[in-house]
Coordinates of C-alpha atoms in Angstrom, one line a residue:
T1100 CA 2.2 -7.1 -2.6
L1101 CA 3.7 -6.4 0.8
A1102 CA 5.8 -3.3 -0.6
A1103 CA 2.7 -2.3 -2.1
V1104 CA 0.6 -2.4 1.1
A1105 CA 3.6 -0.7 3.1
V1106 CA 4.2 2.4 1.1
V1107 CA 0.2 2.9 -0.2
T1108 CA -0.4 2.5 4.1
C1109 CA 2.0 4.9 5.3
A1110 CA 1.7 7.8 2.6
Q1111 CA -2.0 7.9 3.1
V1112 CA -1.6 7.8 6.8
V1113 CA 0.7 10.6 7.0
S1114 CA -1.1 12.6 4.3
S1115 CA -4.7 12.0 6.1
V1116 CA -3.5 12.9 9.7
L1117 CA -1.9 16.3 8.3
A1118 CA -5.4 16.9 6.6
A1119 CA -7.2 16.1 9.7
Y1120 CA -5.3 18.4 11.9
A1121 CA -5.4 21.2 9.4
F1122 CA -9.4 21.0 9.3
A1123 CA -9.8 20.0 12.8
Q1124 CA -7.3 22.7 14.8
L1125 CA -6.1 25.2 12.3
R1126 CA -8.5 28.4 11.5
F1127 CA -8.6 29.7 8.0
P1128 CA -11.0 31.2 6.1
G1129 CA -13.2 28.8 4.3
R1130 CA -12.4 26.0 6.4
E1131 CA -15.7 24.4 6.8
P1132 CA -16.9 25.2 2.7
L1133 CA -13.5 23.7 2.0
F1134 CA -13.8 20.4 4.1
R1135 CA -17.4 19.9 2.8
L1136 CA -16.3 20.2 -0.7
F1137 CA -13.5 17.6 0.2
L1138 CA -16.2 15.1 1.7
V1139 CA -17.9 15.2 -1.6
A1140 CA -15.4 12.8 -2.9
M1141 CA -16.4 10.1 -1.1
T1142 CA -19.6 9.9 -3.4
I1143 CA -17.8 9.2 -6.5
P1144 CA -17.4 5.8 -7.0
T1145 CA -14.1 4.3 -7.5
A1146 CA -15.3 2.8 -11.3
A1147 CA -15.7 6.5 -12.6
L1148 CA -12.1 7.3 -11.5
V1149 CA -10.3 4.3 -13.9
V1150 CA -10.4 5.7 -16.9
P1151 CA -9.0 9.1 -15.8
L1152 CA -6.3 7.6 -13.8
Y1153 CA -5.5 4.9 -16.5
L1154 CA -4.5 7.8 -19.1
M1155 CA -2.5 9.8 -16.6
A1156 CA -0.4 7.2 -15.6
A1157 CA -0.5 5.8 -19.4
G1158 CA 0.8 9.4 -20.3
A1159 CA 3.3 9.5 -17.7
G1160 CA 5.0 6.2 -18.5
L1161 CA 3.8 4.4 -15.4
R1162 CA 2.2 1.3 -17.3
N1163 CA 3.6 -2.3 -15.3
T1164 CA 5.5 -0.6 -12.8
F1165 CA 5.2 -0.4 -9.3
W1166 CA 4.8 2.9 -8.8
G1167 CA 1.8 2.9 -11.3
V1168 CA 0.3 0.7 -8.6
V1169 CA 0.9 2.7 -5.6
V1170 CA 0.7 6.5 -6.8
P1171 CA -3.0 7.1 -7.4
F1172 CA -3.8 5.7 -3.7
M1173 CA -1.2 7.6 -1.9
L1174 CA -3.0 11.1 -1.2
A1175 CA -5.1 11.0 1.7
S1176 CA -8.7 9.6 1.5
P1177 CA -11.8 11.8 2.4
G1178 CA -12.9 8.5 4.9
A1179 CA -10.0 8.6 6.7
V1180 CA -9.6 12.8 6.8
L1181 CA -13.5 12.5 8.2
L1182 CA -12.3 10.0 11.1
L1183 CA -9.3 11.6 12.0
R1184 CA -10.6 15.2 12.0
E1185 CA -13.5 13.8 14.6
S1186 CA -11.0 12.1 16.7
F1187 CA -8.8 15.0 16.9
R1188 CA -11.7 17.7 17.8
S1189 CA -11.9 15.4 20.8
V1190 CA -8.9 16.2 22.3
P1191 CA -9.1 18.8 25.1
R1192 CA -8.7 22.3 24.0
E1193 CA -6.9 23.1 27.2
L1194 CA -4.0 20.9 26.6
I1195 CA -3.1 22.4 23.0
D1196 CA -3.6 26.1 24.4
A1197 CA -1.1 25.0 27.2
A1198 CA 1.4 23.8 24.7
R1199 CA 1.0 26.7 22.6
I1200 CA 1.7 29.3 25.8
D1201 CA 4.9 27.1 26.2
G1202 CA 6.0 28.0 22.7
A1203 CA 4.9 24.6 21.1
G1204 CA 4.5 24.6 17.2
H1205 CA 2.1 23.0 15.1
M1206 CA 4.4 20.0 14.5
R1207 CA 5.0 19.4 18.1
I1208 CA 1.6 19.8 19.1
L1209 CA 0.9 16.9 16.7
T1210 CA 3.2 14.8 17.5
R1211 CA 3.5 15.2 21.1
I1212 CA -0.5 15.6 21.9
V1213 CA -2.7 14.9 19.2
I1214 CA -1.6 11.7 17.8
P1215 CA -0.6 10.0 21.5
A1216 CA -4.3 10.9 22.2
S1217 CA -5.6 9.2 19.1
K1218 CA -3.7 6.2 18.9
P1219 CA -6.9 3.8 18.8
T1220 CA -8.1 5.7 16.1
L1221 CA -4.9 5.9 13.9
A1222 CA -4.4 1.8 14.7
A1223 CA -7.7 1.4 12.9
L1224 CA -7.2 3.5 10.2
T1225 CA -3.9 1.8 9.4
L1226 CA -5.2 -1.5 9.6
I1227 CA -8.2 -0.4 7.5
T1228 CA -6.3 0.8 4.7
A1229 CA -3.8 -2.2 4.7
V1230 CA -6.4 -4.7 4.3
N1231 CA -8.1 -2.4 1.3
Q1232 CA -4.7 -2.1 -0.2
W1233 CA -4.6 -6.1 0.2
N1234 CA -7.6 -6.8 -1.5
S1235 CA -7.5 -4.6 -4.4
F1236 CA -7.6 -6.0 -7.6
M1237 CA -9.0 -3.8 -10.1
W1238 CA -6.7 -1.3 -10.6
P1239 CA -3.6 -3.4 -10.3
R1240 CA -5.3 -5.9 -12.9
I1241 CA -5.9 -2.7 -15.4
I1242 CA -2.5 -0.8 -15.0
A1243 CA -0.1 -3.9 -14.4
N1244 CA -1.7 -6.8 -16.3
Q1245 CA 1.4 -8.1 -17.0
R1246 CA 4.3 -7.5 -14.1
P1247 CA 4.5 -6.7 -11.2
R1248 CA 1.7 -8.7 -10.0
V1249 CA 0.0 -8.6 -6.7
V1250 CA -1.8 -12.0 -5.3
T1251 CA -5.1 -11.0 -5.9
V1252 CA -3.9 -10.6 -9.7
A1253 CA -1.6 -13.8 -9.8
A1254 CA -4.8 -15.7 -7.8
A1255 CA -7.0 -14.8 -10.1
A1256 CA -4.3 -15.5 -13.3
L1257 CA -4.5 -18.9 -12.3
Q1258 CA -8.3 -19.5 -13.4
F1259 CA -8.0 -17.4 -16.2
H1260 CA -4.6 -18.6 -18.1
H1261 CA -3.5 -21.7 -16.5
N1262 CA -7.0 -23.3 -16.2
A1263 CA -6.3 -24.3 -12.7
G1264 CA -8.7 -26.8 -10.9
R1265 CA -10.6 -25.9 -8.0
T1266 CA -8.0 -27.2 -5.3
R1267 CA -5.5 -24.9 -6.8
M1268 CA -7.8 -22.0 -6.3
M1269 CA -8.6 -22.9 -3.2
A1270 CA -5.2 -23.0 -2.1
A1271 CA -4.8 -19.5 -3.5
A1272 CA -7.7 -17.8 -1.8
A1273 CA -6.0 -19.0 1.5
V1274 CA -2.9 -17.8 0.6
V1275 CA -4.4 -14.8 -0.1
L1276 CA -7.1 -14.9 3.0
I1277 CA -4.7 -15.9 5.5
P1278 CA -2.6 -12.8 6.1
V1279 CA -5.9 -10.5 6.4
V1280 CA -7.4 -12.8 9.4
V1281 CA -4.3 -12.7 11.2
L1282 CA -3.9 -9.2 11.1
L1283 CA -7.5 -8.7 11.9
L1284 CA -7.4 -11.1 14.9
S1285 CA -4.6 -9.5 16.0
A1286 CA -6.0 -6.2 16.0
R1287 CA -9.4 -6.6 17.4
R1288 CA -9.3 -4.7 20.3
R1289 CA -8.0 -1.6 18.6
V1290 CA -10.8 -1.6 16.1
D1291 CA -13.6 -2.2 18.9
A1292 CA -12.2 0.9 20.8
V1293 CA -11.8 3.0 17.7
V1294 CA -15.7 2.2 17.2
A1295 CA -16.7 3.2 20.7
L1296 CA -14.7 6.6 20.5
T1297 CA -15.7 7.5 16.7
G1298 CA -19.4 7.0 17.5
A1299 CA -19.2 9.5 20.8
A1300 CA -16.8 11.8 18.8
L1301 CA -19.5 11.9 15.9
T1302 CA -22.4 12.5 18.8
G1303 CA -20.5 15.1 20.2
A1304 CA -19.7 17.1 16.7
D1305 CA -23.5 16.8 16.0
R1306 CA -24.6 18.5 19.1
G1307 CA -21.4 21.3 18.7
T1308 CA -22.2 22.3 15.1
G1309 CA -25.6 22.3 15.5
A1310 CA -26.6 19.3 13.3
G1311 CA -29.9 18.8 15.4
R1312 CA -31.3 22.1 14.7
G1313 CA -35.0 22.1 13.7
R1314 CA -35.8 18.9 15.3
A1315 CA -39.0 19.2 17.4
V1316 CA -38.2 19.6 21.1
R1317 CA -39.5 16.5 23.1
P1318 CA -42.4 17.5 25.6
P1319 CA -41.5 16.6 29.2
G1320 CA -43.1 13.2 30.3
P1321 CA -45.3 12.6 33.2
A1322 CA -42.8 11.9 35.8
A1323 CA -41.2 14.9 35.0
G1324 CA -44.1 16.8 36.1
R1325 CA -44.7 15.0 39.1
R1326 CA -41.5 15.7 40.4
A1327 CA -41.8 19.5 39.8
A1328 CA -45.4 19.1 41.4
R1329 CA -43.6 17.7 44.5
R1330 CA -40.8 20.8 44.4
R1331 CA -43.4 23.3 44.4
R1332 CA -46.1 21.9 46.9
P1333 CA -45.7 23.8 50.1
P1334 CA -45.1 21.5 53.4
D1335 CA -47.9 19.4 55.0
P1336 CA -49.1 21.8 58.1
P1337 CA -48.7 19.9 61.9
L1338 CA -50.8 17.2 63.2
P1339 CA -53.5 18.9 65.6
A1340 CA -52.6 17.3 69.3
P1341 CA -54.9 14.3 70.2
P1342 CA -57.8 15.3 73.0
G1343 CA -56.5 14.9 76.7
A1344 CA -52.8 15.1 75.7
S1345 CA -50.9 17.4 78.3
S1346 CA -50.3 20.7 77.6
P1347 CA -46.6 22.2 77.3
P1348 CA -45.3 23.2 80.6
G1349 CA -46.0 27.0 81.2
R1350 CA -49.1 27.3 79.4
S1351 CA -51.7 25.4 81.7
R1352 CA -54.2 27.2 83.3
R1353 CA -53.2 25.9 86.7
G1354 CA -50.1 27.3 86.2
S1355 CA -51.0 30.4 85.4
G1356 CA -51.5 32.0 89.0
R1357 CA -55.3 32.1 89.2

């Protein structure tokens, strides 16, 4: 199980980083339509892909093998590419342009500028991918029903094949659950940081791509109208002098020479 989690996590994160950098920083014809078409895969349920994947894996001789468990999930996932793309687009363009002026290529820009600036997102993506692979049950149960077995399939086998009691089932569930809980608690700050960062990046992406076009413009409130009226109003005239007050020197009739 640990080997499967490590292989799938590393392969999926690396391929997602490369795909996200291409969609975020490279300019080529049909980039936006291709990205939207790539996101359509998020709407396809996993259950609809089980039969085609099983037929291809069985035809390639991968039944009851380690690679049959990990190969279908080693490529980039649409959700990971979307998350990384928004994070990569938040990197200042001036840094990338300066690196290109200095002669840096795409791989150097990716490894020296983009990836260090997106460490919280990469950490959260690695955590999510590892947890999803650790909890996977349906595909390992179908493609490797004999050997090799992952922990989720082995825990279910205690009930279906060995008629284990509730005590053993609870112990097996605790063994499966404890590593995930420890991993989530140790990376809680990373997850909180990426949630805030992703929300800001998505908001900025919506503003930059014109996602809010067609919405009604909100009229200014009464407070804004009062502030504008105060700015346009001319200054108040000076108050008249009270009766009996002394005139300024040089303007009195007594001092005029009569």
